[in-house]
Amino acid sequence: VSPAAPDNRPPAQLPAPAPDELTRSNELAQLIRREIAAAGGALDFSRFMELALYAPGLGYYSGGNPKFGAAGDFVTAPEMGNVFACCLALQCAEVLRALNGAEILETGAGSGALAADLLAELERLDTLPTRYLILELSATLRARQQAALARRVPHLAARVQWLDRLPSSFRGAVIGNELLDALPVERFRVTRDGITQLQVGIEGDAFVWRERVAEEAIQQRCAPLALPEGYESEIGLAAEAWVRSIADRLDAGVLLLIDYGFPRAEFYHPQRAQGTLMCHYRHRAHGNPLRLVGLQDITAHVDFTAIAEAATAGGLAVLGYASQAMFLLGCGLDEIAQRSDARDIAAHTRLAHEINRLTSPAEMGELFKAIALGRGVSAPLRGFRLQDRRGRL
Ligand SMILES: C[S@@+](CC[C@H](N)C(=O)[O-])C[C@H]1O[C@@H](n2cnc3c(N)ncnc32)[C@H](O)[C@@H]1O
C-alpha cells in the first residue's frame, strides 16, 4: 500500500458552510472515521462515497439540505420546468398503451417535480397508470416528494406509492433521471506495477487517498482498455449491478435512463486521464470528494456501454440510445413547444430558455444521453425515431 498522488487540481473557492451544516458534516466524518478504523485503516472509495451520500440522516442525499434548484447545489432537467416531464410522458404513454395496463416506477425521484409533472401530463394524455411507484433511498427526499405531490397534483397523489425496495416483478416503464450518476463508483489508477484501487484513509483529522492492488473485477475491466501509466478513472460497478437487478425483475416493459456520460471508448478517452468524478457545492463544481463530507454532491459520468452490457446480460434488449436533445425531440418536444402562447412574452421566453438548456449542445443536449432497455416491447420507441446511436455503444 502506497499513498496515492495528491489531488493536483486547484482547490476551488467554495462558500463557507453554515455552523449547523459543519456540525452535521463533522458527525458524518466521525462515523466514517470509525468505519475506516474498523476496516483496518482504509475504505474502498465506493464505500466512502456511499456513506458521504447516503449515511442515514447525515449523508448528502439523506440530510435536510436543499440539494436541487437555485438554493441548492445543482439543477436537474425536471427542476427547470415541465418540458422534460411532458416529453417523458409521451414516451411513457406509448409504453403503457403497448402493454395495456402497466405501471410506472420512478427510481431516485429527487424533489418529486418529475413525478408531479409526468402524472399531470399523463392525465392530459388520458393514459394515467393505476399506480405510480417511487423507489427513493433518502427518507428526507421521500417526505419532500410526498409534500410536492400533495401540493401540485392533490387529485393524483393517491396513485403514488413509495417502495422500500425493488418489487419482485414489474410490468411497465421504469424511469431514472440522473440516478446512475449518483451511485457509488470505484476509482482506479494505472501504475507501473499494475492497476491500483483508490481507497480513503485518515491522516490526523483529514481524509486522504490510499491505494491497494485493485480487486479482480476492476483488473479485468481495465485490461482491455490499455490505459497509460498515471491514468485515473472510475468504474461504476454499483450502477451495473443496479441495472442487472432491474433486468431480473422486469417482466415486460422499458427501463429508461437519462444521464450524463459516454460510450466506453469515449469514457476512457486518453484525454480524460483524471476520470469524471465531480463534486457540486452551491453551484460550484470541483474535483475533491474528500472535503465537505456530506455537504456536497459527489457524482461520476456513466459508461453507457457498461449499462448496455449489464442489461443484455440480464436478458434485456437495448431499444435505443440517443443524445438527450434528439431523444426529447423524438418524444415530441416540438408539439409541446407549440402549446405556448407567443403573446405571453414572459412565459414564451421562459419556455425558449428551458428548451435551450435541455437541448443545446453547449448545455445538456449532447452530454446527457437517453438509453432504453426492455423486454417484451417490440415496437420502435418514439424517443429514438430521430436518432439511434446503439451502434456506438
Ligand atoms: C442526482 S439525484 C436526481 C433526482 C431526480 N431524478 C432529478 O432528476 O432531479 C439522485 C436521486 O437518486 C436517489 N437514489 C440514489 N440511489 C438510489 C437507489 N439505489 N435507489 C433509489 N433511489 C436512489 C437519490 O436519493 C436522489 O433522489
Coordinates of C-alpha atoms and ligand atoms in Angstrom, one line a residue:
V1 CA 0.0 0.0 0.0
S2 CA 1.5 3.3 -1.0
P3 CA -0.2 6.8 -0.7
A4 CA -1.8 7.9 -3.9
A5 CA -0.7 11.0 -5.7
P6 CA -2.2 14.1 -4.1
D7 CA -5.2 15.7 -5.9
N8 CA -3.4 18.2 -8.1
R9 CA -6.4 20.1 -9.3
P10 CA -6.5 23.7 -7.8
P11 CA -8.7 24.0 -4.7
A12 CA -12.0 25.6 -5.6
Q13 CA -13.1 28.7 -3.8
L14 CA -16.2 27.4 -2.1
P15 CA -18.7 29.3 0.1
A16 CA -18.3 28.6 3.8
P17 CA -20.9 26.2 5.2
A18 CA -23.3 27.4 7.9
P19 CA -22.4 26.3 11.5
D20 CA -25.2 23.7 11.6
E21 CA -24.0 22.2 8.3
L22 CA -20.5 21.9 9.7
T23 CA -21.8 20.2 12.8
R24 CA -23.6 17.6 10.7
S25 CA -20.6 17.2 8.4
N26 CA -18.3 16.6 11.5
E27 CA -20.8 14.0 12.8
L28 CA -20.7 12.2 9.5
A29 CA -16.9 12.4 9.3
Q30 CA -16.7 10.8 12.8
L31 CA -18.9 7.9 11.6
I32 CA -16.7 7.4 8.5
R33 CA -13.5 7.6 10.6
R34 CA -14.9 4.9 12.9
E35 CA -15.7 2.7 9.9
I36 CA -12.2 3.3 8.4
A37 CA -10.6 2.3 11.7
A38 CA -12.8 -0.9 11.9
A39 CA -11.7 -1.8 8.4
G40 CA -8.1 -1.6 9.3
G41 CA -7.2 1.9 8.1
A42 CA -8.8 2.4 4.7
L43 CA -12.2 2.1 2.9
D44 CA -12.7 1.5 -0.8
F45 CA -13.7 4.7 -2.4
S46 CA -17.2 3.3 -3.3
R47 CA -17.9 2.8 0.4
F48 CA -16.7 6.2 1.3
M49 CA -19.0 7.7 -1.4
E50 CA -21.9 5.6 -0.3
L51 CA -21.6 6.9 3.3
A52 CA -20.9 10.5 2.1
L53 CA -24.1 10.5 0.1
Y54 CA -26.5 8.1 1.9
A55 CA -25.5 7.5 5.5
P56 CA -28.9 7.7 7.2
G57 CA -29.8 11.3 8.4
L58 CA -26.2 12.6 7.7
G59 CA -25.3 11.8 4.1
Y60 CA -25.7 14.4 1.3
Y61 CA -28.9 12.9 0.0
S62 CA -30.2 11.8 3.4
G63 CA -29.7 15.1 5.1
G64 CA -32.0 18.1 5.1
N65 CA -30.1 20.4 2.8
P66 CA -32.0 21.7 -0.3
K67 CA -29.8 20.0 -3.0
F68 CA -31.8 20.8 -6.1
G69 CA -32.6 24.2 -7.6
A70 CA -31.3 27.7 -7.1
A71 CA -31.0 27.4 -3.3
G72 CA -29.2 24.1 -3.6
D73 CA -26.1 22.7 -5.3
F74 CA -27.2 21.8 -8.8
V75 CA -30.2 21.9 -11.2
T76 CA -31.6 18.8 -13.0
A77 CA -33.9 18.8 -16.0
P78 CA -37.2 18.3 -14.1
E79 CA -36.4 21.3 -11.9
M80 CA -36.2 23.7 -14.9
G81 CA -39.9 23.5 -15.9
N82 CA -42.3 20.8 -17.2
V83 CA -40.9 20.3 -20.7
F84 CA -38.7 17.4 -19.8
A85 CA -41.6 15.7 -17.9
C86 CA -44.0 16.3 -20.8
C87 CA -41.6 14.7 -23.3
L88 CA -41.1 11.7 -21.0
A89 CA -44.9 11.4 -20.6
L90 CA -45.3 11.0 -24.3
Q91 CA -42.7 8.2 -24.3
C92 CA -44.2 6.5 -21.2
A93 CA -47.7 6.8 -22.7
E94 CA -46.6 4.8 -25.7
V95 CA -45.1 2.1 -23.5
L96 CA -48.2 2.0 -21.2
R97 CA -50.6 1.7 -24.3
A98 CA -48.4 -1.1 -25.8
L99 CA -48.5 -3.1 -22.6
N100 CA -52.1 -2.4 -21.8
G101 CA -52.5 -1.8 -18.0
A102 CA -48.9 -1.3 -16.9
E103 CA -47.4 0.9 -14.2
I104 CA -44.6 3.5 -13.8
L105 CA -41.7 3.1 -11.4
E106 CA -39.6 6.1 -10.9
T107 CA -36.2 5.5 -9.2
G108 CA -34.5 8.3 -7.4
A109 CA -37.3 10.9 -7.6
G110 CA -35.4 13.9 -6.2
S111 CA -37.7 16.7 -5.2
G112 CA -40.8 15.0 -6.8
A113 CA -41.0 17.5 -9.6
L114 CA -40.8 14.9 -12.4
A115 CA -43.5 12.7 -10.8
A116 CA -45.9 15.6 -10.4
D117 CA -45.4 16.9 -13.9
L118 CA -45.4 13.5 -15.5
L119 CA -48.6 12.5 -13.8
A120 CA -50.3 15.8 -14.8
E121 CA -49.3 15.2 -18.5
L122 CA -50.3 11.6 -18.5
E123 CA -53.7 12.7 -17.2
R124 CA -54.0 15.1 -20.1
L125 CA -53.0 12.3 -22.5
D126 CA -55.6 10.1 -20.8
T127 CA -53.1 7.3 -20.1
L128 CA -52.8 7.6 -16.3
P129 CA -51.2 4.4 -14.8
T130 CA -53.2 2.8 -12.0
R131 CA -50.1 3.1 -9.8
Y132 CA -47.1 5.4 -9.9
L133 CA -44.4 3.8 -7.8
I134 CA -41.4 5.6 -6.4
L135 CA -38.3 4.0 -5.1
E136 CA -36.2 6.5 -3.1
L137 CA -33.3 5.8 -0.8
S138 CA -33.4 9.0 1.1
A139 CA -36.1 9.4 3.8
T140 CA -35.9 13.2 3.7
L141 CA -36.4 13.2 -0.1
R142 CA -39.3 10.8 0.2
A143 CA -41.0 13.3 2.6
R144 CA -40.3 16.1 0.2
Q145 CA -41.7 14.1 -2.7
Q146 CA -44.9 13.4 -0.7
A147 CA -45.3 17.1 0.1
A148 CA -44.7 18.1 -3.6
L149 CA -47.2 15.7 -5.0
A150 CA -49.9 16.6 -2.4
R151 CA -49.4 20.3 -3.2
R152 CA -49.0 20.1 -7.0
V153 CA -51.3 17.3 -8.1
P154 CA -53.5 16.6 -5.0
H155 CA -56.1 14.7 -7.0
L156 CA -53.5 12.3 -8.4
A157 CA -51.4 11.8 -5.2
A158 CA -53.3 8.7 -4.1
R159 CA -52.0 6.8 -7.1
V160 CA -48.4 7.3 -5.9
Q161 CA -46.9 4.7 -3.7
W162 CA -43.4 4.6 -2.2
L163 CA -41.4 1.4 -2.1
D164 CA -38.7 0.4 0.3
R165 CA -37.1 -2.0 -2.2
L166 CA -37.5 -3.0 -5.8
P167 CA -40.7 -5.0 -6.4
S168 CA -40.1 -8.7 -7.1
S169 CA -41.6 -8.3 -10.5
F170 CA -42.8 -5.3 -12.6
R171 CA -44.6 -4.5 -15.8
G172 CA -44.4 -1.1 -17.3
A173 CA -41.9 1.8 -17.5
V174 CA -39.1 2.2 -15.1
I175 CA -37.5 5.6 -15.3
G176 CA -34.4 7.1 -13.7
N177 CA -33.2 10.6 -14.4
E178 CA -29.7 11.3 -13.1
L179 CA -29.9 8.1 -10.9
L180 CA -26.9 6.3 -12.3
D181 CA -24.5 9.2 -11.7
A182 CA -25.4 9.2 -8.0
L183 CA -24.5 5.6 -7.4
P184 CA -21.1 4.9 -5.8
V185 CA -18.2 4.2 -8.1
E186 CA -14.8 2.6 -7.6
R187 CA -11.7 4.7 -8.5
F188 CA -8.6 3.1 -10.0
R189 CA -5.2 4.2 -11.2
V190 CA -2.8 2.7 -13.7
T191 CA 0.7 2.4 -12.1
R192 CA 4.0 0.9 -13.3
D193 CA 3.2 -2.1 -11.2
G194 CA -0.4 -2.6 -12.3
I195 CA -3.8 -1.3 -11.6
T196 CA -4.5 0.0 -8.1
Q197 CA -7.8 0.8 -6.5
L198 CA -8.1 4.0 -4.6
Q199 CA -9.2 4.0 -1.0
V200 CA -9.8 6.6 1.7
G201 CA -7.8 6.6 4.9
I202 CA -7.2 9.2 7.6
E203 CA -4.2 11.4 8.5
G204 CA -4.8 13.5 11.6
D205 CA -8.4 14.6 11.1
A206 CA -8.3 14.7 7.3
F207 CA -9.4 12.1 4.8
V208 CA -6.6 11.2 2.5
W209 CA -6.2 8.9 -0.6
R210 CA -4.7 5.4 -0.2
E211 CA -4.1 2.7 -2.7
R212 CA -4.2 -1.1 -2.9
V213 CA -3.9 -3.7 -5.6
A214 CA -7.2 -3.5 -7.5
E215 CA -9.8 -6.2 -7.0
E216 CA -10.3 -8.8 -9.7
A217 CA -13.4 -7.2 -11.3
I218 CA -11.5 -3.9 -11.8
Q219 CA -8.4 -5.6 -13.1
Q220 CA -10.5 -7.5 -15.7
R221 CA -12.3 -4.4 -16.8
C222 CA -9.1 -2.3 -17.1
A223 CA -7.1 -4.9 -19.0
P224 CA -8.6 -4.4 -22.5
L225 CA -8.6 -0.6 -22.1
A226 CA -4.8 -0.4 -22.4
L227 CA -4.6 2.8 -20.5
P228 CA -1.3 4.7 -20.0
E229 CA 0.6 4.9 -16.7
G230 CA -0.8 7.6 -14.4
Y231 CA -4.4 7.3 -15.9
E232 CA -7.1 7.6 -13.2
S233 CA -10.7 6.9 -13.6
E234 CA -13.9 5.3 -12.3
I235 CA -15.8 2.1 -12.7
G236 CA -19.5 2.1 -11.9
L237 CA -19.9 -1.5 -10.6
A238 CA -22.9 -0.5 -8.4
A239 CA -24.7 1.0 -11.5
E240 CA -24.2 -2.2 -13.4
A241 CA -25.5 -4.3 -10.5
W242 CA -28.5 -2.0 -10.2
V243 CA -29.4 -2.4 -13.9
R244 CA -29.0 -6.1 -13.6
S245 CA -31.4 -6.2 -10.6
I246 CA -34.0 -4.3 -12.6
A247 CA -33.5 -6.7 -15.6
D248 CA -34.2 -9.6 -13.2
R249 CA -37.5 -8.0 -12.2
L250 CA -38.9 -6.5 -15.4
D251 CA -41.5 -9.0 -16.7
A252 CA -42.3 -6.7 -19.6
G253 CA -41.6 -3.1 -20.3
V254 CA -38.9 -0.5 -20.6
L255 CA -36.1 0.8 -18.4
L256 CA -35.4 4.4 -19.5
L257 CA -32.3 6.0 -18.1
I258 CA -31.2 9.6 -18.7
D259 CA -27.9 10.8 -17.5
Y260 CA -24.5 12.4 -18.5
G261 CA -22.0 10.0 -19.9
F262 CA -20.5 8.4 -22.9
P263 CA -19.9 5.0 -24.6
R264 CA -16.9 3.2 -23.2
A265 CA -14.4 4.3 -25.9
E266 CA -15.1 8.0 -25.1
F267 CA -15.4 7.5 -21.3
Y268 CA -11.9 6.1 -21.1
H269 CA -10.5 8.5 -23.7
P270 CA -6.8 9.3 -23.3
Q271 CA -7.6 12.9 -22.7
R272 CA -9.9 12.1 -19.7
A273 CA -6.9 11.0 -17.7
Q274 CA -8.2 12.2 -14.4
G275 CA -11.6 10.5 -14.7
T276 CA -15.0 12.1 -14.4
L277 CA -15.6 12.3 -10.7
M278 CA -17.1 15.7 -9.8
C279 CA -18.4 17.4 -6.7
H280 CA -21.1 20.1 -6.6
Y281 CA -21.5 22.6 -3.7
R282 CA -23.8 25.5 -4.2
H283 CA -23.4 25.6 -7.9
R284 CA -19.6 25.3 -7.8
A285 CA -18.0 22.2 -9.4
H286 CA -14.7 20.8 -8.2
G287 CA -12.8 17.5 -8.1
N288 CA -12.1 16.7 -4.4
P289 CA -14.6 14.4 -2.8
L290 CA -12.7 14.2 0.5
R291 CA -13.7 17.6 1.7
L292 CA -17.1 19.0 2.9
V293 CA -18.2 15.4 3.5
G294 CA -22.0 15.1 3.4
L295 CA -22.4 18.7 2.3
Q296 CA -21.5 18.3 -1.4
D297 CA -22.8 16.0 -4.1
I298 CA -20.3 13.5 -5.5
T299 CA -21.0 12.2 -8.9
A300 CA -19.4 10.4 -11.9
H301 CA -20.3 10.2 -15.5
V302 CA -22.0 7.0 -16.8
D303 CA -20.2 4.4 -19.0
F304 CA -23.3 3.6 -21.2
T305 CA -21.6 0.6 -22.8
A306 CA -21.3 -1.0 -19.3
I307 CA -25.0 -0.2 -18.7
A308 CA -26.0 -1.8 -22.1
E309 CA -23.8 -4.9 -21.3
A310 CA -25.4 -5.3 -17.8
A311 CA -28.8 -5.1 -19.3
T312 CA -28.2 -7.6 -22.1
A313 CA -26.5 -10.0 -19.6
G314 CA -29.8 -9.8 -17.7
G315 CA -31.8 -10.6 -20.8
L316 CA -33.0 -7.1 -21.8
A317 CA -32.7 -5.7 -25.3
V318 CA -31.1 -2.3 -26.0
L319 CA -34.1 -0.5 -27.6
G320 CA -32.4 2.9 -28.2
Y321 CA -29.6 5.2 -27.3
A322 CA -29.5 8.9 -28.2
S323 CA -28.4 12.3 -27.0
Q324 CA -30.9 14.0 -24.7
A325 CA -31.7 16.6 -27.3
M326 CA -32.6 14.1 -30.0
F327 CA -34.4 11.9 -27.6
L328 CA -36.6 14.8 -26.4
L329 CA -37.3 15.9 -30.0
G330 CA -38.1 12.3 -30.9
C331 CA -40.6 12.2 -28.0
G332 CA -42.4 15.3 -29.3
L333 CA -40.7 18.4 -27.9
D334 CA -41.9 20.4 -30.9
E335 CA -45.5 19.6 -30.1
I336 CA -45.0 20.7 -26.5
A337 CA -43.3 23.9 -27.6
Q338 CA -46.2 24.8 -29.9
R339 CA -48.6 24.8 -26.9
S340 CA -47.0 28.0 -25.7
D341 CA -48.9 31.2 -26.4
A342 CA -46.4 33.5 -28.1
R343 CA -48.4 36.6 -27.0
D344 CA -47.5 35.8 -23.4
I345 CA -43.9 37.0 -23.9
A346 CA -42.6 36.3 -20.4
A347 CA -43.9 32.7 -20.5
H348 CA -42.8 32.2 -24.0
T349 CA -39.2 33.4 -23.2
R350 CA -39.1 31.1 -20.1
L351 CA -40.0 28.2 -22.3
A352 CA -37.5 29.0 -25.0
H353 CA -34.8 29.3 -22.3
E354 CA -35.8 25.9 -20.8
I355 CA -35.8 24.2 -24.2
N356 CA -32.4 25.7 -25.0
R357 CA -30.9 24.4 -21.7
L358 CA -32.3 20.9 -22.3
T359 CA -31.2 20.6 -26.0
S360 CA -28.3 22.9 -26.7
P361 CA -25.0 21.0 -27.3
A362 CA -23.4 23.7 -25.1
E363 CA -25.7 22.8 -22.2
M364 CA -27.4 19.4 -21.6
G365 CA -28.3 18.4 -25.1
E366 CA -25.3 16.4 -26.1
L367 CA -23.5 15.4 -22.8
F368 CA -26.7 13.9 -21.5
K369 CA -27.9 10.7 -23.1
A370 CA -31.1 8.5 -23.0
I371 CA -30.9 4.8 -23.1
A372 CA -33.9 2.4 -23.3
L373 CA -33.6 -1.2 -22.2
G374 CA -36.5 -3.5 -22.4
R375 CA -38.3 -6.8 -22.6
G376 CA -41.5 -7.7 -24.5
V377 CA -41.7 -4.4 -26.2
S378 CA -41.0 -4.8 -29.9
A379 CA -42.2 -1.5 -31.5
P380 CA -39.6 1.1 -32.0
L381 CA -39.8 3.7 -29.3
R382 CA -40.7 7.3 -30.4
G383 CA -37.9 8.8 -28.4
F384 CA -35.3 7.2 -30.7
R385 CA -37.0 7.8 -34.1
L386 CA -34.8 10.8 -35.0
Q387 CA -31.5 9.4 -33.7
D388 CA -30.4 5.9 -32.6
R389 CA -26.8 5.5 -31.7
R390 CA -26.9 2.0 -30.4
G391 CA -24.1 1.1 -32.8
R392 CA -21.7 3.4 -30.9
L393 CA -22.1 1.6 -27.6
Ligands
LIG1 C1 -29.0 13.3 -8.7 S1 -30.4 12.9 -7.9 C2 -31.6 13.0 -9.2 C3 -33.0 13.3 -8.7 C4 -34.1 13.4 -9.7 N1 -34.3 12.2 -10.5 C5 -33.9 14.6 -10.7 O1 -33.7 14.4 -11.8 O2 -34.0 15.7 -10.2 C6 -30.3 11.2 -7.5 C7 -31.5 10.6 -6.8 O3 -31.4 9.2 -6.7 C8 -31.7 8.7 -5.4 N2 -31.0 7.4 -5.2 C9 -29.7 7.1 -5.2 N3 -29.5 5.8 -5.1 C10 -30.7 5.2 -5.2 C11 -31.2 3.9 -5.3 N4 -30.3 2.8 -5.2 N5 -32.5 3.6 -5.4 C12 -33.4 4.7 -5.4 N6 -33.0 6.0 -5.4 C13 -31.7 6.2 -5.3 C14 -31.2 9.9 -4.5 O4 -31.6 9.9 -3.2 C15 -31.7 11.1 -5.4 O5 -33.1 11.3 -5.2

